[in-house]
XYZ file of C-alpha atoms in Angstrom:
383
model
C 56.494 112.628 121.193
C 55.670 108.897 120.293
C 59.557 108.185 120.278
C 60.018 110.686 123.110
C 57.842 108.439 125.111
C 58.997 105.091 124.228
C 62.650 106.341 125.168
C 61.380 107.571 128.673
C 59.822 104.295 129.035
C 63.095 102.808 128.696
C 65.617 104.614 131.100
C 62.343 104.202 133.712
C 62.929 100.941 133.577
C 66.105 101.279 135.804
C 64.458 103.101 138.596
C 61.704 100.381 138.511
C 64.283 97.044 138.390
C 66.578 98.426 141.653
C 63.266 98.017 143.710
C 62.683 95.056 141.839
C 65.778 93.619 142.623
C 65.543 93.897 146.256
C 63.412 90.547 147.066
C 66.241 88.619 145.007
C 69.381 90.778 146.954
C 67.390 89.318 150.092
C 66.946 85.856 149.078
C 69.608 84.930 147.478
C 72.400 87.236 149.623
C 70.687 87.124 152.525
C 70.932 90.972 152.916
C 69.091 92.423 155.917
C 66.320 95.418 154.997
C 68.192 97.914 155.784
C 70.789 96.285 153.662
C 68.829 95.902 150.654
C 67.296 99.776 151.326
C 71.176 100.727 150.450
C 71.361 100.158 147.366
C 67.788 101.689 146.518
C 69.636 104.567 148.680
C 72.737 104.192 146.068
C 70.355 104.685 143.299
C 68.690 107.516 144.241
C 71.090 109.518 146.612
C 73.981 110.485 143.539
C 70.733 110.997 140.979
C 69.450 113.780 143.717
C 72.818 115.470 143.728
C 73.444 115.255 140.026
C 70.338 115.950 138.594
C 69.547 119.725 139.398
C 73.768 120.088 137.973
C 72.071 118.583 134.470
C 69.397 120.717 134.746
C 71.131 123.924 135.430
C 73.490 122.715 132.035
C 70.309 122.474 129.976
C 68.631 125.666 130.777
C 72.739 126.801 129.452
C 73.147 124.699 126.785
C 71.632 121.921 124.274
C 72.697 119.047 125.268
C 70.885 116.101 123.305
C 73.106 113.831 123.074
C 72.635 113.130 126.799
C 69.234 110.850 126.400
C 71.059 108.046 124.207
C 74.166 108.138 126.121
C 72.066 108.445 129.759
C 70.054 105.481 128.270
C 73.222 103.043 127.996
C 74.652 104.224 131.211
C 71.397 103.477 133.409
C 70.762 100.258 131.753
C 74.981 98.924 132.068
C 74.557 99.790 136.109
C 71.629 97.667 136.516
C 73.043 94.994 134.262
C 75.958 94.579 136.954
C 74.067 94.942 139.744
C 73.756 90.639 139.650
C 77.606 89.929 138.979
C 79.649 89.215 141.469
C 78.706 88.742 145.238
C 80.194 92.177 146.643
C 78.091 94.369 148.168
C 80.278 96.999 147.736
C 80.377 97.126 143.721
C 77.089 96.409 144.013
C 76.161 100.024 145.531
C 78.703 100.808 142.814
C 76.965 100.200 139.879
C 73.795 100.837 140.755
C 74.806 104.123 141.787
C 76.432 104.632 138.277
C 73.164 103.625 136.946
C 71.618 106.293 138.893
C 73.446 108.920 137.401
C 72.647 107.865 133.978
C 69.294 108.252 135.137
C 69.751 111.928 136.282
C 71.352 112.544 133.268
C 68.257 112.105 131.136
C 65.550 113.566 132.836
C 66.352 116.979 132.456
C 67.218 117.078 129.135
C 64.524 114.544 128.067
C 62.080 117.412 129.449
C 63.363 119.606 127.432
C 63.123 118.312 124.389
C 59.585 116.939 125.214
C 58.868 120.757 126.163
C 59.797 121.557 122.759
C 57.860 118.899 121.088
C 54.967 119.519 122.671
C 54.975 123.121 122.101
C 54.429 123.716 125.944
C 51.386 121.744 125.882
C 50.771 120.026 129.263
C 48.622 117.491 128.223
C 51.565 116.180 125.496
C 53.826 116.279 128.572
C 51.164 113.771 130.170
C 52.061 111.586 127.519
C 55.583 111.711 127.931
C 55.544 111.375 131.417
C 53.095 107.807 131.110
C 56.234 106.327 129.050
C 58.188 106.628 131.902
C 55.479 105.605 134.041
C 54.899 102.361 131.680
C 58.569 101.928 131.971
C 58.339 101.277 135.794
C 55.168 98.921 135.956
C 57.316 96.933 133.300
C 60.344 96.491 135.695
C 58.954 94.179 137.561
C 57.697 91.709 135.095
C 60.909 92.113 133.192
C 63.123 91.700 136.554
C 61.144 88.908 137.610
C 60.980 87.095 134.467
C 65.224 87.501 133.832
C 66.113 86.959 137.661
C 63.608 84.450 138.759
C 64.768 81.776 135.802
C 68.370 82.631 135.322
C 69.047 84.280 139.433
C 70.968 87.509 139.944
C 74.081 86.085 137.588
C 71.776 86.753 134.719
C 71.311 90.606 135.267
C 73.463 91.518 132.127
C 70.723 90.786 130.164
C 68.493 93.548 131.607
C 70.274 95.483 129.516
C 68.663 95.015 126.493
C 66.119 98.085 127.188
C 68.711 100.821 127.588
C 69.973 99.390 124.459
C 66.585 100.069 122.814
C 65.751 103.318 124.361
C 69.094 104.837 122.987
C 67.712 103.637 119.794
C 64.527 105.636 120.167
C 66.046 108.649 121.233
C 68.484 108.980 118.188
C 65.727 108.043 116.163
C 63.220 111.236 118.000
C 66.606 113.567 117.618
C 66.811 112.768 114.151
C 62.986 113.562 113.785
C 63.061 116.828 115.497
C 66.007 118.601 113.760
C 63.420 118.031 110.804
C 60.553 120.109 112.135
C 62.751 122.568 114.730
C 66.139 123.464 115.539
C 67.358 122.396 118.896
C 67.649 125.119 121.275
C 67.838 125.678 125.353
C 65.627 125.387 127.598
C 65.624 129.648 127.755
C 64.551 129.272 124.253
C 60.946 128.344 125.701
C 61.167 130.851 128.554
C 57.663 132.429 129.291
C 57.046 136.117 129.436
C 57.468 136.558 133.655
C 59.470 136.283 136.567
C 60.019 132.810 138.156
C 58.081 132.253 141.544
C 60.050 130.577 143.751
C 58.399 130.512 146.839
C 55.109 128.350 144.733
C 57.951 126.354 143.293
C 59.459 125.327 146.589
C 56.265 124.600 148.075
C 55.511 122.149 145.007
C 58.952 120.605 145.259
C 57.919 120.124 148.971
C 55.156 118.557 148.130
C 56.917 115.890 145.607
C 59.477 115.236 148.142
C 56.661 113.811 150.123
C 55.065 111.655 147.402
C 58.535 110.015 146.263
C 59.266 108.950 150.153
C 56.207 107.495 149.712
C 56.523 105.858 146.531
C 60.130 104.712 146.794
C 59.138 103.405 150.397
C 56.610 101.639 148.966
C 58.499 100.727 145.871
C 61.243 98.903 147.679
C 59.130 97.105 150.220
C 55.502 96.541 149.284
C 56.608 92.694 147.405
C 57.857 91.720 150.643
C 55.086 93.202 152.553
C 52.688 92.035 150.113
C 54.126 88.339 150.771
C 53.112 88.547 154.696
C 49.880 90.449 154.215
C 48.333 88.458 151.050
C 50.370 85.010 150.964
C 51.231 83.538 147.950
C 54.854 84.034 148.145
C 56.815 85.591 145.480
C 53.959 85.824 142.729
C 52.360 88.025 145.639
C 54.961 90.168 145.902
C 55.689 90.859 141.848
C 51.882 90.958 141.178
C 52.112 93.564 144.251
C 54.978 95.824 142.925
C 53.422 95.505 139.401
C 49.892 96.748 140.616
C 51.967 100.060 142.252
C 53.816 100.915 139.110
C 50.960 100.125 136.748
C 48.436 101.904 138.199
C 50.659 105.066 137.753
C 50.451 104.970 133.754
C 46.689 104.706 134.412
C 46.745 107.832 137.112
C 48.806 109.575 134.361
C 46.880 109.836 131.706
C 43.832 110.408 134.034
C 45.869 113.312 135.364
C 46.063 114.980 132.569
C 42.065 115.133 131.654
C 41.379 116.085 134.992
C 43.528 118.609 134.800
C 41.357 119.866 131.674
C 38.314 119.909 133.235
C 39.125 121.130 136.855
C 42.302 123.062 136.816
C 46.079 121.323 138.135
C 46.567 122.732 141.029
C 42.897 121.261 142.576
C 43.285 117.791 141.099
C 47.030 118.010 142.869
C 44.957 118.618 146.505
C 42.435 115.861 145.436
C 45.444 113.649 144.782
C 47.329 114.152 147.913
C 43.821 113.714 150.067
C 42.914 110.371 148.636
C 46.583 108.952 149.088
C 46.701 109.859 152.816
C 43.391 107.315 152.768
C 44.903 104.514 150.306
C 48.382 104.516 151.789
C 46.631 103.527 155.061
C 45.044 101.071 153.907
C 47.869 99.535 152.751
C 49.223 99.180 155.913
C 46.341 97.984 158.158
C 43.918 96.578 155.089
C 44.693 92.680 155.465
C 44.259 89.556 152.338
C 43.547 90.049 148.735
C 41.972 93.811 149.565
C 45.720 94.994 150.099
C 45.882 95.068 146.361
C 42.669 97.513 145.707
C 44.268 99.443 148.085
C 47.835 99.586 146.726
C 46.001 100.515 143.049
C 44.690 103.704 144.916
C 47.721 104.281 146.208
C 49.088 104.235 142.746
C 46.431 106.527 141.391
C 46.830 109.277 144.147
C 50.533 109.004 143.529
C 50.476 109.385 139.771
C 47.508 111.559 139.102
C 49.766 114.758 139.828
C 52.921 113.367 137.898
C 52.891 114.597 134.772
C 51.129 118.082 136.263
C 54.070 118.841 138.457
C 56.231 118.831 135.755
C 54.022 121.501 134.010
C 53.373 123.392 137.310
C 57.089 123.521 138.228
C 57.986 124.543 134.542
C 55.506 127.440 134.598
C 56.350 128.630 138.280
C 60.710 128.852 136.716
C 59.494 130.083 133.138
C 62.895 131.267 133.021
C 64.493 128.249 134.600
C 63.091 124.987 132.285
C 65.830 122.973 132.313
C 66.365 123.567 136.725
C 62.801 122.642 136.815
C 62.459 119.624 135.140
C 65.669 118.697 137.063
C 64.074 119.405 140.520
C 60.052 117.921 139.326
C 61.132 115.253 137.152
C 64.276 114.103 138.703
C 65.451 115.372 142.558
C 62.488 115.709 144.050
C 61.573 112.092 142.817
C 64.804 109.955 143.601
C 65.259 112.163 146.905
C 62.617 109.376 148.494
C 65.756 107.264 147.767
C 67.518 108.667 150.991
C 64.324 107.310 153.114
C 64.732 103.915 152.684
C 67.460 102.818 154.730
C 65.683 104.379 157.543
C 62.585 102.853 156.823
C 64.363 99.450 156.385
C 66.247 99.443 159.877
C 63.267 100.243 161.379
C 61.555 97.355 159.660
C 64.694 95.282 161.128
C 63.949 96.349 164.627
C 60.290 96.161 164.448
C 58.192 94.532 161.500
C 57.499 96.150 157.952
C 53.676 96.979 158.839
C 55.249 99.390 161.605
C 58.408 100.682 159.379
C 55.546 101.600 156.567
C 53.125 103.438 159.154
C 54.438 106.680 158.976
C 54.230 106.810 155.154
C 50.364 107.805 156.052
C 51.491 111.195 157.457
C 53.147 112.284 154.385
C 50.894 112.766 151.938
C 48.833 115.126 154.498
C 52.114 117.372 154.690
C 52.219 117.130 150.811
C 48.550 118.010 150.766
C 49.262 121.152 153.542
C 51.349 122.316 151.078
C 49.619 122.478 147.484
C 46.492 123.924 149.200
C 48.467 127.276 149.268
C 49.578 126.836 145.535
C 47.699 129.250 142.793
C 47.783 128.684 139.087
C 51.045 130.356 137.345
C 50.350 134.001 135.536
C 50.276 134.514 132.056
C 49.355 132.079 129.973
C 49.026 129.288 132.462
C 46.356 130.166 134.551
C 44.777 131.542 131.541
C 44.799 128.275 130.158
C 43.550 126.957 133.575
C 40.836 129.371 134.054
C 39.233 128.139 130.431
C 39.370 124.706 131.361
C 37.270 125.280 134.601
C-alpha cells in the first residue's frame, strides 16, 4: 500500500501541474481565461470519456500493467505542454496526458482494493498519495517554470518517471503475497444499487466543479484578493491541494467513529460556508478560508471511493472509474464557462456560483444509506 501510494502520488501530480500551469499560459502567452480554462477543459474532458471504458476493462480483465505505462503517459503530456508556442498542440498534449491519467485510476483502485483487503480506511491511505501528489504540483510547477519559463516543462517529467518505478516495484510485491485477479474477484455478496450510486456520483460531480473551478483560478484570484503577486497565488493553490491530504486522512477516522455517509453530509454543509468565503472574505483571511474549503472538499474523498465500491459490489472496476476518475475530471468541462464569464465580468463574480454547488451535493447524500452486508455492518459498529 506504501508503494501503492507513492505511485498515486505521482500520476496526481499531472492533474495538479495543468492548473498550475495556467498563471504561466497567461503570463507568458497572454491567453485570455477562458483560454487558459481550455486546456484544464483538454485535461479533463477525454479523462471523463475514457475513464469509465478503463473501468469497465478492469472489472473484465487484469490489467496491471496499465499504472506504469499510465504513469509515463500523464507525465510526457505535461512535459510538452511548455514546448512550442501553439495552442493547438498544446490542448494536444495535455489532453494525451489526461488519458494517461484515466488510464490509472481504475486499475490503481483495484489493486489498492486488493491490497487493502477491502478495508476503507487502507483506501484512505491510498487516496492521500494522490492527494499529496496534487498539493506538490504547485511547488514543483512553480519551482521548474518560474526559473527556467514554460520551455523548461520537459523536466516535469521526472515524477511519472518515478511513479512507474513504484508501481513495478508494488506489482512485483503483490504477486508475492496474492495472485492478481479482477475486480469481480472482490465482488461482495449482493446486488449493485444503482440508484444510491448515481446519487453519490451526483454528488462528486458537484465537488470536482468546485474543486477544478477553484483549482484553475484561485492563484489568480488569490493575487487580486491578498496581493503579493505570484507567491500569493502558488502559496494559494498550494493551501487548496494541501489541505486535501490533511481532510483525507481526517476522513477516514471520522468515518470510524461516525459512519461515511454522515461525515459526507457534514462535508458538503461546511463547504457551502468555506467556498463563500472564498469569494467575498477579503486579505490574508482568504487563505483560512480556502484551507476549509480544502477540508470540506477532501474529507469525503477517499469515502466515496469506498461508498461507490460497496453500492456496485459487482461492478469494482466501473466504480472506481466513475468515484475516482469521471466524476472527478468531469469539473474539467466547467471551466471554460467559468473562465468566459470571468472575461466578461471579474473572477469574484465567475466563482460565485461555486457556493450553490455544494448545497446540491449536500441535497443529494442526505438521501444516501449505508450499503448492506458487510458495509453497513461495519458502519453500524463504528457508531
Amino acid at each position: 500500500m506504501t508503494l501503492l501510494a507513492l505511485g498515486h502520488a505521482c500520476v496526481d501530480v499531472y492533474q495538479g501541474a495543468v492548473a498550475a500551469l495556467v498563471p504561466f499560459f497567461v503570463s507568458e502567452r497572454a491567453y485570455t481565461y477562458a483560454a487558459a480554462s481550455g486546456i484544464v477543459l483538454a485535461a479533463s474532458l477525454l479523462s471523463s470519456v475514457v475513464q469509465p471504458l478503463f473501468g469497465a476493462l478492469t472489472d473484465r480483465w487484469a490489467m496491471p500493467w496499465l499504472l506504469p505505462v499510465s504513469c509515463v503517459v500523464g507525465g510526457a503530456g505535461v512535459a510538452l505542454a511548455g514546448v512550442g508556442d501553439s495552442y493547438a498542440l498544446t490542448l494536444v498534449v495535455v489532453a494525451v496526458s489526461g488519458i494517461g491519467v484515466a488510464a490509472y485510476h481504475p486499475e490503481a483502485a483495484r489493486v489498492a482494493r486488493a491490497a487493502s483487503r477491502g478495508s476503507h480506511t487502507a483506501m484512505g491511505w491510498f487516496s492521500l498519495g494522490g492527494n499529496l501528489g496534487f498539493a506538490t504540483a504547485p511547488l514543483l510547477v512553480s519551482a521548474v517554470v518560474a526559473t527556467g519559463g514554460l520551455h523548461a516543462s520537459p523536466m516535469l517529467v521526472v515524477p511519472g518517471l518515478a511513479g512507474a518505478a513504484l508501481c513495478v516495484a508494488a506489482l512485483r510485491s503483490g504477486r508475492r503475497t496474492a495472485p492478481a485477479t479482477g475486480g469481480t474477484a472482490l465482488a461482495a455478496d449482493g446486488r449493485d444499487d444503482w440508484p444510491s450510486f448515481l446519487k453519490l456520483t451526483g454528488a462528486i460531480m458537484c465537488r470536482s466543479v468546485v474543486f477544478v473551478g477553484l483549482s484553475a483560478f484561485i492563484s489568480l484570484y488569490a493575487r487580486q484578493r491578498a496581493g503579493g503577486g505570484e507567491v500569493a497565488g502558488t502559496a494559494a493553490l498550494f493551501v487548496l491541494y494541501i489541505g486535501g491530504a490533511v481532510g483525507t486522512v481526517a476522513g477516514g477516522r471520522l468515518a470510524t467513529r461516525f459512519g461515511r455517509v454522515p461525515v459526507l453530509r457534514w462535508s458538503y454543509a461546511l463547504t457551502v460556508l468555506a467556498v463563500a468565503g472564498v469569494v467575498f472574505v477579503p486579505g490574508p483571511a482568504l487563505y483560512g478560508c480556502v484551507a476549509l474549503t480544502s477540508a470540506g472538499l477532501y474529507v469525503p474523498f477517499s469515502l466515496h471511493i469506498t461508498l461507490g465500491q460497496d453500492y456496485l459490489p459487482r461492478r469494482v472496476g466501473t466504480a472506481s472509474g466513475v468515484t475516482l476518475g469521471l466524476a472527478v475530471s468531469v469539473g474539467g468541462i466547467a471551466s471554460p464557462a467559468i473562465g468566459a464569464l470571468a472575461d466578461a465580468t471579474s473572477l469574484r463574480t465567475a466563482l460565485a456560483p461555486l457556493t450553490v454547488l455544494p448545497a446540491l451535493g449536500w441535497l443529494l447524500v442526505r438521501t444516501l444509506r449505508e450499503p448492506g452486508g458487510k458495509a453497513a455492518k461495519e458502519a453500524k459498529e463504528a457508531k
